[in-house]
Amino acid sequence: MALLEVENLEVTFGLRQGAVKALRDVSFTVERGERVGIVGESGAGKSVAAFSILNLISRPGYISGGQIRFEGQDLSKLSSDAMREIRGNRIAMIFQDPMMTLNPVLTLGQQMVECLKAHRKISTQEARLIAVEKLRQVHIPSPEKRIDQYPHELSGGMRQRVIIAIALLLDPVLIIADEPTTALDVTIQAEIMELLLELCESNNVGLVLITHDLGVVSQVTQKAIVMYAGRVIEQGPTKEIINDAQHPYTQGLINALPQQTLPGQRLNQIPGSMPSLQNIPAGCAFNPRCEFVMDVCKQTLPGFTRSGGCQVACHMVREMKEKAAQEAS
Ligand SMILES: Nc1ncnc2c1ncn2[C@@H]1O[C@H](COP(=O)(O)OP(=O)(O)OP(=O)(O)O)[C@@H](O)[C@H]1O
Ligand SMILES: [Mg+2]
């Protein structure tokens, strides 16, 4: 049984102008200890997907279809108390903005001890020892001193380390991290990612890492899910996706990576932009931006085609596979 199974997840926003679907047919699994990246441009639905796993989608958004099973349990059937327990104990979330997690008026120690004592029957003394140990694990220097500081006394990078320490506090089996380093300097970003990778690996913690950066996905994850306009358009082993992307959108994201660009050259951005939810084109949502667009792409939504270990939602890829199979037979 997979640790997390998301099946045909659909999320709707009931807006005044009418209902729009922010996610459709999103399916993927995370095994124990597996690191999965969700990637796509702004507006693809990455955060909506992350928040809906934890039932944190807020009005006017709601889960309108599909299933989310965690350790075999259907999360949509849980009471809000049971859900809160899972959110605290089994699944941790790291947000983009550290201040969404850190309380500015409490010291690190106060908030960590409070969190531990809310979930475990331990003394303040014991909780403090665990908190210091977690701060040590994320390489906070002199953790027994730092623990009495307030969040504003720390640098951005240190704060994000504390966030990771808090995420690990209750020994979760899954961490969901939504753009955990975008608020940081580029040099510090790589360090924090390395740390997150190291800690997930050594503690066998599963990770769902949300990012718009395929470079980060390739550094940290084993499986990659590429989203466009609320749907998964390609998914499979990260290595295959990076080395042999099939979907023209994924290829575009890879060509836009800085290392694919010669010094002094402009980044190879994909022309055009992600459609808004109210204006998702018929057929394949990527068709207006696709250089390989065919008539069928404007009319029919492509289903998934297998390609190696990947699944790709693209008419061109399907036609190519069919042709290759015919020639082989
Ligand atoms: N509360 C909301 N009400 C209405 N629409 C929303 C709401 N939250 C998100 N959306 C819409 O859902 C779509 C997906 O948003 P989401 O935040 O998941 O994108 P994202 O992939 O995380 O982008 P980014 O990289 O910018 O964080 C967007 O079109 C957004 O406008
Ligand atoms: Mg987001």
XYZ file of C-alpha atoms and ligand atoms in Angstrom:
361
model
C 0.000 0.000 0.000
C 1.353 3.405 -0.920
C 1.787 5.998 1.827
C -0.352 8.523 -0.032
C -2.714 7.805 -2.911
C -4.406 10.677 -4.676
C -6.999 9.475 -7.145
C -8.885 11.599 -9.659
C -8.804 14.561 -7.328
C -11.017 17.441 -8.406
C -11.185 20.835 -6.695
C -13.798 23.461 -7.526
C -13.887 27.152 -6.652
C -17.432 28.457 -6.391
C -16.870 31.994 -7.656
C -19.501 34.678 -8.145
C -19.083 34.392 -11.932
C -19.710 30.646 -11.675
C -17.903 27.516 -10.559
C -14.431 26.871 -11.933
C -12.383 23.712 -11.570
C -8.876 24.329 -10.275
C -7.919 20.649 -10.347
C -9.199 17.851 -12.532
C -8.351 14.190 -12.551
C -5.166 14.564 -10.546
C -3.800 11.134 -9.605
C -0.460 10.169 -8.125
C 1.055 8.093 -5.339
C 3.831 8.616 -2.815
C 5.500 5.526 -1.394
C 7.089 5.403 2.069
C 10.287 7.450 2.004
C 9.705 8.503 -1.606
C 10.336 12.081 -2.718
C 7.924 13.389 -5.313
C 8.109 16.753 -7.053
C 5.108 18.664 -8.356
C 6.226 21.177 -10.944
C 4.601 23.679 -13.280
C 4.345 27.401 -13.963
C 2.451 29.801 -11.741
C -1.259 29.004 -11.690
C -0.856 25.318 -12.614
C -2.646 24.221 -9.431
C 0.347 23.025 -7.414
C -0.607 24.751 -4.166
C -4.266 23.839 -4.534
C -3.157 20.210 -4.852
C -0.924 20.460 -1.756
C -3.531 22.179 0.375
C -6.301 19.820 -0.635
C -4.278 16.766 0.452
C -4.419 18.171 3.976
C -7.993 19.337 3.620
C -6.766 22.910 4.028
C -8.513 24.227 0.952
C -10.565 27.189 2.065
C -13.771 28.692 0.745
C -14.792 29.225 -1.973
C -12.705 26.148 -2.796
C -13.763 22.583 -2.025
C -12.892 19.040 -3.021
C -15.559 18.129 -5.540
C -14.370 14.687 -6.545
C -11.841 11.916 -6.164
C -10.137 10.356 -3.189
C -7.145 10.965 -0.974
C -5.949 7.930 0.945
C -3.203 8.232 3.503
C -1.890 5.016 5.038
C -5.007 3.391 3.613
C -7.421 5.842 5.279
C -9.756 7.970 3.195
C -8.948 11.471 4.439
C -12.227 12.974 3.232
C -14.145 10.685 5.615
C -12.217 11.763 8.724
C -13.657 14.069 11.370
C -11.923 17.423 11.630
C -10.357 16.311 14.940
C -8.911 13.159 13.373
C -7.677 15.226 10.428
C -5.995 17.700 12.769
C -4.281 14.809 14.525
C -2.890 13.499 11.211
C -1.842 17.005 10.214
C 0.061 17.442 13.441
C 1.528 13.992 13.850
C 1.837 12.091 10.595
C 1.985 14.759 7.882
C 3.851 18.045 8.255
C 3.565 21.034 5.943
C 6.245 23.572 5.097
C 4.940 26.789 3.587
C 6.678 29.291 1.364
C 6.574 32.026 3.971
C 8.222 31.039 7.301
C 6.040 33.531 9.119
C 2.985 31.412 8.271
C 4.361 28.798 10.665
C 6.319 30.864 13.188
C 4.561 32.871 15.828
C 6.447 36.187 16.154
C 5.613 36.711 19.833
C 6.895 33.334 21.049
C 10.481 32.104 21.271
C 11.418 29.083 19.166
C 11.499 26.984 22.323
C 8.057 28.113 23.463
C 6.446 27.221 20.157
C 8.261 23.922 19.770
C 7.539 22.825 23.350
C 3.889 23.825 22.997
C 3.573 21.812 19.802
C 5.207 18.729 21.324
C 3.108 18.873 24.479
C -0.107 19.255 22.477
C 0.558 15.886 20.831
C 2.539 13.907 23.402
C 2.294 13.285 27.112
C 5.701 14.640 28.081
C 7.114 17.212 30.499
C 8.311 20.653 29.430
C 11.847 19.549 30.255
C 11.632 16.523 27.939
C 9.993 18.549 25.177
C 12.771 21.117 25.363
C 15.420 18.432 24.976
C 13.682 17.080 21.862
C 13.402 20.617 20.452
C 17.126 21.300 20.977
C 17.953 17.993 19.297
C 15.796 18.858 16.270
C 17.459 22.283 15.983
C 20.812 20.513 16.074
C 19.682 18.193 13.270
C 19.012 21.171 10.993
C 22.470 22.562 11.813
C 21.422 25.546 13.899
C 24.616 26.599 15.723
C 24.410 26.606 19.554
C 20.821 25.326 19.558
C 20.590 25.425 23.368
C 21.031 29.222 23.154
C 19.138 29.856 19.912
C 16.078 28.096 21.262
C 15.337 31.106 23.487
C 15.393 33.578 20.604
C 12.431 35.048 18.775
C 11.901 34.391 15.033
C 12.858 37.967 14.082
C 16.293 37.456 15.616
C 17.135 34.862 12.950
C 18.204 35.285 9.327
C 15.876 34.038 6.571
C 17.955 30.912 6.037
C 18.055 30.127 9.775
C 14.318 30.667 9.990
C 13.713 28.175 7.197
C 15.946 25.679 9.025
C 13.786 26.170 12.119
C 10.710 25.529 9.973
C 12.220 22.222 8.885
C 13.032 21.392 12.520
C 9.398 22.107 13.442
C 8.189 19.962 10.534
C 10.305 17.088 11.874
C 9.311 17.670 15.495
C 6.678 14.943 15.718
C 8.526 12.481 13.462
C 6.085 12.675 10.518
C 6.084 10.077 7.738
C 5.259 12.664 5.085
C 6.266 16.285 4.567
C 4.477 18.492 2.073
C 6.663 21.468 1.175
C 5.229 24.257 -0.975
C 8.064 26.317 -2.517
C 10.044 26.065 0.734
C 12.959 28.185 -0.460
C 11.592 30.793 -2.857
C 11.769 33.528 -0.204
C 15.525 32.938 0.213
C 18.753 33.945 -1.545
C 19.738 31.618 -4.360
C 22.878 30.418 -2.558
C 20.939 29.605 0.599
C 18.161 27.912 -1.395
C 20.468 25.093 -2.504
C 21.738 24.579 1.056
C 18.221 24.300 2.489
C 17.149 21.893 -0.264
C 20.190 19.750 0.419
C 19.288 19.698 4.116
C 15.673 18.755 3.444
C 16.811 15.975 1.131
C 19.312 14.667 3.685
C 16.800 14.651 6.545
C 14.030 12.989 4.527
C 16.482 10.351 3.382
C 17.963 9.582 6.808
C 14.548 9.491 8.525
C 12.774 7.672 5.671
C 10.249 10.511 5.418
C 8.182 10.860 2.243
C 8.233 14.289 0.600
C 5.875 16.090 -1.743
C 7.926 19.025 -2.988
C 6.150 21.777 -4.840
C 8.229 24.053 -7.000
C 8.316 25.826 -10.334
C 11.979 24.851 -10.644
C 12.737 21.613 -12.477
C 16.372 21.958 -11.386
C 15.291 21.525 -7.758
C 13.041 18.613 -8.718
C 15.978 16.903 -10.354
C 18.222 17.526 -7.322
C 15.797 16.256 -4.701
C 13.088 13.943 -6.041
C 12.741 10.448 -7.462
C 9.400 11.009 -9.147
C 8.104 14.104 -10.918
C 4.592 15.264 -11.676
C 4.204 18.020 -14.230
C 1.009 20.059 -13.977
C -0.629 22.421 -16.435
C -3.926 24.278 -15.975
C -5.086 22.018 -13.151
C -4.194 18.693 -14.751
C -1.246 16.335 -14.652
C 0.229 16.307 -18.156
C 3.234 14.087 -17.569
C 4.546 12.029 -14.665
C 7.216 9.436 -14.079
C 10.713 8.843 -12.710
C 12.480 12.200 -12.365
C 15.557 11.034 -14.284
C 13.437 10.029 -17.275
C 11.476 13.264 -17.186
C 14.631 15.379 -17.074
C 16.597 13.388 -19.657
C 13.826 12.405 -22.022
C 10.747 14.587 -21.487
C 7.975 13.663 -23.919
C 5.372 16.379 -23.432
C 6.157 19.598 -25.328
C 5.314 21.566 -22.168
C 7.817 19.620 -20.060
C 10.389 20.028 -22.831
C 9.707 23.752 -22.723
C 10.277 23.862 -18.957
C 13.572 22.013 -19.392
C 14.726 24.331 -22.178
C 13.989 27.252 -19.862
C 16.395 25.970 -17.193
C 19.314 28.396 -16.761
C 21.890 25.661 -17.518
C 20.295 25.195 -20.970
C 21.016 28.825 -21.771
C 24.363 30.159 -22.948
C 25.883 32.955 -20.831
C 24.507 36.325 -21.865
C 21.622 34.730 -23.726
C 18.056 35.319 -22.580
C 16.267 32.425 -20.895
C 14.291 30.299 -23.352
C 10.876 31.006 -21.892
C 7.888 29.145 -23.336
C 5.973 31.787 -25.318
C 2.488 32.688 -24.053
C 1.141 32.082 -20.586
C -0.934 29.703 -18.498
C -4.677 30.242 -19.121
C -6.881 31.413 -16.271
C -9.371 28.866 -14.938
C -12.238 30.694 -16.644
C -10.564 30.399 -20.050
C -9.101 26.939 -20.301
C -8.911 26.103 -24.015
C -10.855 23.111 -25.374
C -8.913 19.923 -26.067
C -5.394 20.023 -24.681
C -5.087 23.157 -22.513
C -1.514 23.673 -23.745
C -2.477 23.695 -27.442
C -2.307 27.493 -28.053
C 1.331 27.506 -26.869
C 2.411 24.230 -28.452
C 4.653 24.302 -31.515
C 3.481 20.806 -32.516
C -0.245 21.550 -32.271
C -2.520 19.412 -34.502
C -6.270 19.708 -35.162
C -7.127 16.980 -32.680
C -5.331 18.925 -29.915
C -7.882 21.734 -30.225
C -10.854 19.394 -29.891
C -10.086 16.369 -27.766
C -8.548 16.105 -24.347
C -5.581 13.732 -24.637
C -5.605 10.651 -22.394
C -2.426 9.188 -20.937
C 0.017 7.270 -23.110
C 2.767 5.127 -21.574
C 6.270 6.040 -22.596
C 9.006 4.152 -20.774
C 8.200 4.590 -17.090
C 6.255 7.799 -17.742
C 2.670 8.674 -18.488
C 2.148 11.488 -20.952
C -1.064 13.268 -21.913
C -0.259 14.330 -25.476
C -1.819 13.414 -28.847
C 1.477 13.742 -30.663
C 3.240 11.355 -28.291
C 0.370 8.861 -28.655
C 0.506 9.026 -32.468
C 4.267 8.571 -32.448
C 4.000 5.543 -30.162
C 1.247 4.015 -32.309
C 3.282 4.522 -35.460
C 6.383 2.996 -33.872
C 4.328 -0.008 -32.718
C 2.881 -0.495 -36.238
C 6.308 -0.338 -37.822
C 7.652 -2.840 -35.315
C 4.859 -5.390 -35.994
N -9.095 31.022 -3.173
C -9.125 30.966 -4.509
N -10.202 31.439 -5.181
C -10.265 31.375 -6.522
N -9.300 30.854 -7.314
C -8.206 30.371 -6.706
C -8.052 30.408 -5.274
N -6.854 29.853 -4.964
C -6.292 29.488 -6.154
N -7.103 29.804 -7.187
C -6.838 29.550 -8.611
O -6.437 28.205 -8.774
C -5.416 28.129 -9.768
C -4.250 27.377 -9.243
O -3.656 28.117 -8.184
P -2.412 27.609 -7.350
O -2.210 28.566 -6.248
O -2.582 26.166 -6.993
O -1.236 27.721 -8.414
P 0.294 27.341 -8.231
O 0.600 26.301 -9.248
O 0.565 26.998 -6.812
O 1.022 28.680 -8.664
P 2.274 29.450 -7.984
O 3.485 28.850 -8.640
O 2.063 30.862 -8.412
O 2.236 29.253 -6.511
C -5.080 29.556 -10.177
O -5.704 29.827 -11.403
C -5.672 30.403 -9.084
O -6.111 31.622 -9.609
Mg 1.638 27.911 -5.297
